[in-house]
Coordinates of C-alpha atoms in Angstrom, one line a residue:
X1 CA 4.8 26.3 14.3
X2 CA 2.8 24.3 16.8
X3 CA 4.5 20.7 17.4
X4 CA 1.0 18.3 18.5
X5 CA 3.1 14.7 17.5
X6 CA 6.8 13.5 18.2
X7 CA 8.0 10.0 16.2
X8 CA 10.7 8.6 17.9
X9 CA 13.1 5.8 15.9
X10 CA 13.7 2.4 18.0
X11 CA 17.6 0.9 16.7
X12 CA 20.3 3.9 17.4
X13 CA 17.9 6.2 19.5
X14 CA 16.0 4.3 22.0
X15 CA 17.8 0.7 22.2
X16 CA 21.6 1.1 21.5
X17 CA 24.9 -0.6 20.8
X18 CA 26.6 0.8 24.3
X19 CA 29.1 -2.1 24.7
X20 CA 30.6 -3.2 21.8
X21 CA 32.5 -6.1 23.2
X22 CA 30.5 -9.1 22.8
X23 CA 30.1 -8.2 19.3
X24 CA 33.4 -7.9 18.6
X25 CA 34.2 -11.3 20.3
X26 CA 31.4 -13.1 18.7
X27 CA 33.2 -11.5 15.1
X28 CA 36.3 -12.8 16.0
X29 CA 34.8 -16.0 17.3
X30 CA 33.2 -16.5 13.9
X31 CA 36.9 -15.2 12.1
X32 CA 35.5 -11.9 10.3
X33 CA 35.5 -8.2 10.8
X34 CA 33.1 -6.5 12.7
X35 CA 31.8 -4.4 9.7
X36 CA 31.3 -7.5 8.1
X37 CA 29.6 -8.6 11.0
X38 CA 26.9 -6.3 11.5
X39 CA 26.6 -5.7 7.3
X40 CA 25.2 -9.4 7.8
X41 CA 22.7 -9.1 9.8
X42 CA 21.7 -5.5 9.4
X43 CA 22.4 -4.6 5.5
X44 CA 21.9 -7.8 3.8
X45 CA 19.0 -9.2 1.5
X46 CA 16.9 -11.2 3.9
X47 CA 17.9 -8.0 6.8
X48 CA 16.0 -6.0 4.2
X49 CA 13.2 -9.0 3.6
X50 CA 12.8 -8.8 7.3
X51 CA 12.4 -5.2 7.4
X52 CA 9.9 -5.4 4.8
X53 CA 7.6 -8.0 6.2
X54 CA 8.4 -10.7 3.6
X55 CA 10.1 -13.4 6.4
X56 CA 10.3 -13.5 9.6
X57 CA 12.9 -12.6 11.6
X58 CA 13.1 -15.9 12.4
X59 CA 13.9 -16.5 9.1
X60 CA 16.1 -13.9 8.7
X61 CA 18.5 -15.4 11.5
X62 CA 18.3 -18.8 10.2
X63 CA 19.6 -17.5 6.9
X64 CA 22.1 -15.2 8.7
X65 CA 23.3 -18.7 10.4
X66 CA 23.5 -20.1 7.0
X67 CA 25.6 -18.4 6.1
X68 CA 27.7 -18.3 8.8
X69 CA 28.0 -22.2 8.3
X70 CA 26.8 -22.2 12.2
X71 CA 22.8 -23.6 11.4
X72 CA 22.8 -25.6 14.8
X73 CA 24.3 -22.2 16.6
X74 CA 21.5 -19.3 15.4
X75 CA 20.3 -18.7 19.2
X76 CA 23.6 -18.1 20.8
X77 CA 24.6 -16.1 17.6
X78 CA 21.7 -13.8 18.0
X79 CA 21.8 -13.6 21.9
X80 CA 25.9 -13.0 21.4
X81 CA 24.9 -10.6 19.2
X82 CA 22.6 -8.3 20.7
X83 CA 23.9 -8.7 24.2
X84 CA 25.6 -4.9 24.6
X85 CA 22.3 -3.7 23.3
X86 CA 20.7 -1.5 25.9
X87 CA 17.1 0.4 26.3
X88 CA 17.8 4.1 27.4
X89 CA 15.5 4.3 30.6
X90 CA 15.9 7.7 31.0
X91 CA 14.3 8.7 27.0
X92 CA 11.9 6.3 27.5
X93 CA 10.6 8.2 30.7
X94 CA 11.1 11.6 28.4
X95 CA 9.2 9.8 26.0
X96 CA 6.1 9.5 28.4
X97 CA 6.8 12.7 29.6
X98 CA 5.4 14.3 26.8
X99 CA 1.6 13.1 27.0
X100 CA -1.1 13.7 27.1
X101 CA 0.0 17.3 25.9
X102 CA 1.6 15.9 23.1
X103 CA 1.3 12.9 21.1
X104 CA 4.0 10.2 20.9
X105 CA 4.5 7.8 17.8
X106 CA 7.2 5.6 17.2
X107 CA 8.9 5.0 13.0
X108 CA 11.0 1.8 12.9
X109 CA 12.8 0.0 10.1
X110 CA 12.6 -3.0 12.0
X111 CA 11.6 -6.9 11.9
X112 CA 8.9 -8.6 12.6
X113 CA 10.0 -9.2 16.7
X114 CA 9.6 -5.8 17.4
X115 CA 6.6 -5.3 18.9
X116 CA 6.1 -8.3 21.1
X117 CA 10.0 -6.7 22.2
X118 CA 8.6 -3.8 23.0
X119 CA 5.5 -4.8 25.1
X120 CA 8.0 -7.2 26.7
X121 CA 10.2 -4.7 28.2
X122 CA 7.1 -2.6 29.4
X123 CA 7.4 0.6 27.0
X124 CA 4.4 0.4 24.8
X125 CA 2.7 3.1 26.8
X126 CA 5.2 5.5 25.7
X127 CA 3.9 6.1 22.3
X128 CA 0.4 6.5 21.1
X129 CA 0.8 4.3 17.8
X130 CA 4.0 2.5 16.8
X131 CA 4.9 2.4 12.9
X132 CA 6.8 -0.7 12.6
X133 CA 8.4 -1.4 8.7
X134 CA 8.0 -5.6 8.9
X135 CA 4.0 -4.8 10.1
X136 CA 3.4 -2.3 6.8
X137 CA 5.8 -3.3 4.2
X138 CA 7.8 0.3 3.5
X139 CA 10.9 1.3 4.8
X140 CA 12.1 5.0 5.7
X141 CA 13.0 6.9 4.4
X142 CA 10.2 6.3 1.7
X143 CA 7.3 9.1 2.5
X144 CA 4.7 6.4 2.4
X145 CA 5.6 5.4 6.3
X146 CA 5.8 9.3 7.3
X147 CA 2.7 9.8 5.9
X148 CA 1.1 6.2 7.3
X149 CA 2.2 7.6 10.8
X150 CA 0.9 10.8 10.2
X151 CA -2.2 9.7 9.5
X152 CA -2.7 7.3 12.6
X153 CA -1.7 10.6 14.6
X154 CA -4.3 12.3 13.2
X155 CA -1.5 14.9 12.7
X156 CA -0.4 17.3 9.5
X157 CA 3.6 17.2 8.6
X158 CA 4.0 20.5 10.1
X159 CA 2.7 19.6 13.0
X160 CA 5.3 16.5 13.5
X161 CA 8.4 16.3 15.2
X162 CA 10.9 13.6 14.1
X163 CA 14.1 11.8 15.6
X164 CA 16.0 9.6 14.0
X165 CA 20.0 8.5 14.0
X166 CA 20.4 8.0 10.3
X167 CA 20.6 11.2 8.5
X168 CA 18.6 10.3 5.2
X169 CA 15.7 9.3 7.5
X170 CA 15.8 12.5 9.2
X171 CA 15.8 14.2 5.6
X172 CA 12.9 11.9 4.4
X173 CA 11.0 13.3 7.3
X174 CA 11.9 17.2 6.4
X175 CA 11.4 16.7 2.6
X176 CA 7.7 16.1 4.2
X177 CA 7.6 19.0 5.9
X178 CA 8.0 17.7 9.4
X179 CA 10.4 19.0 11.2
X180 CA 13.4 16.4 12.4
X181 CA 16.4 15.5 14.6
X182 CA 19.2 14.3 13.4
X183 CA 20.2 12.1 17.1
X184 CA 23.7 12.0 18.2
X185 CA 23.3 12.1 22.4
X186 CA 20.4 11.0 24.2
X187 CA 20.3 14.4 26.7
X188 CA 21.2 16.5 23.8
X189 CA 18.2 15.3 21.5
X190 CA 16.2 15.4 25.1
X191 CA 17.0 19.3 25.1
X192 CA 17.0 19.7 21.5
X193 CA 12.9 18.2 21.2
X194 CA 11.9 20.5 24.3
X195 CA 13.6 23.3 22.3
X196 CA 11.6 22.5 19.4
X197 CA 8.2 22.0 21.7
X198 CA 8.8 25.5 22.8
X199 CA 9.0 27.2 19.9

C-alpha cells in the first residue's frame, strides 16, 4: 500500500483543550457543569447548523449567548471560552514536513471561522487543500466529505492516510477504504503516520 495523501482533523488533533481552567471557571461563572458547558456550544442544534454551513458562527454564538441569558456578554464568553485552546507547533511543522513527497489535506467538522483562523495563525501552507464542513455542507463521518477530499487530492481511498480524535470519524474514513488513526498523543500519532508512510 503506497500512502500519496495524509488528512489531518483541526479540533482534538491540531488545536487542543490543554488547560482546562478557564473553561471550568467560565462554567462555574455562568453556574452549570462543564459537560453542560461544552454540550452547548459543541453538540447543540445551531453548533450543528454551524457545522453545516446554515449560520454563521457568529450566529451560532449569539444563540449560544441566548441562551445563556448573557446577549450583551457573547465576546468574553467565546474568548473565556476558547482561551486554554492551543495550536500544537510541533504537528504543524510535521505536517509540513511531509511535502512535497506527500500530499497534505485537512477534514474538519468545523464553523464557518475556520479558515480565516487558520490563515491567521500562519498554517495554511501545511496542507494542500482544506475540507472545512460549514464551506461544503456535510459532516464526517458521512463518506460524502472523504470522498470530496479525496477528490481535490487527486487521490484513491487506498492511497489516503487519515487522523482523527473521534473514533467514528476515524471508522468513516476506514469503511472507505483509507487507512486511519485513531489520535490519542501528538508524538505517538507523529510515529504512528511515519510508521504507516513506511510501509
Amino acid at each position: 500500500m503506497n500512502i500519496r495523501a495524509v488528512f489531518f482533523d483541526l479540533g482534538g488533533v491540531i488545536l487542543r483543550t490543554e488547560y482546562q481552567a478557564p473553561r471550568m471557571r467560565l462554567a462555574e461563572r455562568l453556574g452549570m457543569e462543564y459537560e453542560d458547558l461544552e454540550r452547548l456550544v459543541f453538540a447543540s442544534e445551531t453548533s450543528r447548523s454551524a457545522s453545516l454551513g446554515a449560520i454563521s458562527e457568529d450566529e451560532h454564538w449569539d444563540a449560544v449567548a441566548r441562551r445563556l441569558k448573557r446577549p450583551q456578554e457573547v465576546a468574553a464568553i467565546r474568548d473565556e471560552f476558547f482561551a486554554g485552546d492551543a495550536l500544537d507547533h510541533a504537528l504543524i511543522q510535521f505536517i509540513r514536513s511531509l511535502r512535497p513527497r506527500h500530499k497534505t489535506g485537512l477534514i474538519s467538522n468545523a464553523w464557518s471561522g475556520l479558515r480565516q483562523y487558520i490563515i491567521e495563525q500562519k498554517f495554511e501552507d501545511a496542507f494542500d487543500r482544506m475540507v472545512i464542513s460549514a464551506e461544503v455542507g456535510v459532516m464526517k463521518p458521512k463518506a460524502e466529505i472523504y470522498l470530496l477530499a479525496l477528490e481535490q487530492l487527486g487521490v484513491r481511498a487506498d492511497e489516503a492516510l487519515f487522523v482523527d480524535d473521534f473514533i467514528e470519524n476515524v471508522e468513516g474514513a476506514r469503511a472507505l477504504g483509507m487507512s486511519a488513526i485513531h489520535f490519542t498523543e501528538s508524538q505517538l500519532a507523529i510515529k504512528q503516520v511515519k510508521q504507516h508512510l513506511k510501509n
